[in-house]
Amino acid sequence: MDEELHERVREVVRALPEGSVATYGDVAAAAGAPTPRLVGRILAEDGQDLPWHRVLRADGTPAPHLATEQLARLRAEGVSSEGGRIPLGRFRHRPR
DNA sequence: AAAGTGACTAGAC
DNA sequence: CGTCTAGCCACTT
């Protein structure tokens, strides 16, 4: 299995600063994942100890089944969600 | 082996 | 704003 990829993804997500967010695409690019889908899969499997709530979809909306929890957590960090959506232009952070 | 699935995305309308 | 299509990749049926 791609243990390396898992580790890289975890590290990137772990490094996301509080009060900022990144898209699955950003994480995928930073971690070298072949497709953003894999990032979601990896987080579902191995993201329980990470700030996964700082990872959003490209349009600033979280995945449907997580939306409630995710938006609540972000709000608690000072990330203002407007109508279930995060203004990426303001909070987005691109990991290296 | 073929088809379905999902924490995704970009483009077309 | 919204819905639909087509790619995408690893995994499960």
Coordinates of C-alpha atoms (C1' of nucleotides) in Angstrom, one line a residue:
Chain A
M1 CA 0.0 0.0 0.0
D2 CA 1.0 3.6 -0.4
E3 CA 2.1 4.1 3.2
E4 CA 4.3 7.0 2.1
L5 CA 1.4 8.8 0.6
H6 CA -0.6 8.4 3.7
E7 CA 2.2 9.8 5.8
R8 CA 2.7 12.8 3.4
V9 CA -1.0 13.6 3.4
R10 CA -1.2 13.4 7.2
E11 CA 1.8 15.6 7.5
V12 CA 0.4 18.2 5.2
V13 CA -3.0 18.3 7.0
R14 CA -1.3 18.3 10.4
A15 CA 0.6 21.4 9.3
L16 CA -2.5 23.5 8.4
P17 CA -2.5 26.6 10.6
E18 CA -5.4 27.2 12.9
G19 CA -7.9 29.6 11.4
S20 CA -7.1 28.7 7.8
V21 CA -8.3 26.1 5.4
A22 CA -7.1 24.2 2.3
T23 CA -8.9 22.4 -0.5
Y24 CA -8.5 18.7 -1.2
G25 CA -6.8 19.7 -4.4
D26 CA -4.3 21.8 -2.5
V27 CA -3.5 18.9 -0.1
A28 CA -3.2 16.5 -3.0
A29 CA -0.8 18.7 -4.8
A30 CA 1.3 19.3 -1.7
A31 CA 1.4 15.7 -0.7
G32 CA 1.9 14.4 -4.2
A33 CA -1.4 12.5 -4.4
P34 CA -2.4 11.5 -7.9
T35 CA -6.0 12.8 -7.4
P36 CA -7.9 14.7 -4.7
R37 CA -10.2 11.7 -4.3
L38 CA -7.4 9.8 -2.6
V39 CA -7.0 12.6 -0.1
G40 CA -10.6 12.1 1.0
R41 CA -10.2 8.4 1.1
I42 CA -7.0 8.7 3.2
L43 CA -8.6 11.1 5.7
A44 CA -11.6 8.9 6.1
E45 CA -9.3 6.1 7.0
D46 CA -6.5 7.8 8.8
G47 CA -7.6 11.3 9.6
Q48 CA -9.2 11.0 13.0
D49 CA -6.2 12.5 14.8
L50 CA -5.7 15.3 12.4
P51 CA -7.3 18.7 11.8
W52 CA -9.3 17.3 8.9
H53 CA -11.9 20.0 9.4
R54 CA -9.6 22.5 7.8
V55 CA -9.8 20.6 4.4
L56 CA -12.7 21.7 2.2
R57 CA -13.9 21.1 -1.3
A58 CA -12.8 23.4 -4.1
D59 CA -15.9 25.6 -3.9
G60 CA -15.5 26.1 -0.1
T61 CA -18.3 23.7 0.9
P62 CA -17.5 20.6 3.0
A63 CA -18.6 17.1 2.1
P64 CA -22.4 16.7 2.9
H65 CA -22.2 14.2 5.7
L66 CA -19.5 16.2 7.5
A67 CA -20.8 19.7 6.9
T68 CA -22.4 20.2 10.3
E69 CA -19.5 19.1 12.4
Q70 CA -16.9 20.7 10.1
L71 CA -18.5 24.1 10.0
A72 CA -19.0 24.1 13.7
R73 CA -15.3 23.3 14.3
L74 CA -14.2 25.9 11.9
R75 CA -16.5 28.5 13.4
A76 CA -14.9 27.8 16.8
E77 CA -11.5 28.6 15.2
G78 CA -12.7 31.9 13.9
V79 CA -13.4 30.8 10.3
S80 CA -16.7 32.5 9.4
S81 CA -18.9 30.2 7.4
E82 CA -21.5 32.0 5.4
G83 CA -24.5 29.9 4.5
G84 CA -22.6 26.6 4.9
R85 CA -19.8 27.9 2.8
I86 CA -16.4 29.3 3.5
P87 CA -15.0 32.3 1.7
L88 CA -11.9 30.7 0.3
G89 CA -10.5 33.9 -1.0
R90 CA -10.1 35.0 2.6
F91 CA -9.2 31.8 4.6
R92 CA -7.6 29.6 2.0
H93 CA -4.0 28.6 2.7
R94 CA -1.9 26.8 0.2
P95 CA 0.4 24.2 1.8
R96 CA 3.9 23.6 0.4
Chain B
dA1 C1' -12.8 -9.1 -15.8
dA2 C1' -16.5 -5.5 -15.6
dA3 C1' -19.2 -2.4 -12.9
dG4 C1' -20.1 0.3 -8.8
dT5 C1' -18.6 3.7 -5.2
dG6 C1' -16.8 7.9 -3.0
dA7 C1' -14.3 13.3 2.6
dC8 C1' -13.0 15.4 -5.7
dT9 C1' -12.7 18.9 -9.8
dA10 C1' -13.4 21.6 -13.9
dG11 C1' -16.1 22.7 -17.6
dA12 C1' -20.6 23.2 -20.1
dC13 C1' -25.4 25.1 -19.9
Chain C
dC1 C1' -27.2 30.7 -8.3
dG2 C1' -28.1 25.5 -10.0
dT3 C1' -27.7 20.6 -12.4
dC4 C1' -25.2 17.4 -15.5
dT5 C1' -20.9 15.2 -17.7
dA6 C1' -16.8 13.5 -17.9
dG7 C1' -12.3 12.5 -15.9
dC8 C1' -10.1 10.8 -12.0
dC9 C1' -7.9 6.6 -8.8
dA10 C1' -8.0 2.9 -5.4
dC11 C1' -11.0 -0.3 -3.5
dT12 C1' -15.0 -3.5 -3.3
dT13 C1' -18.6 -6.5 -5.6

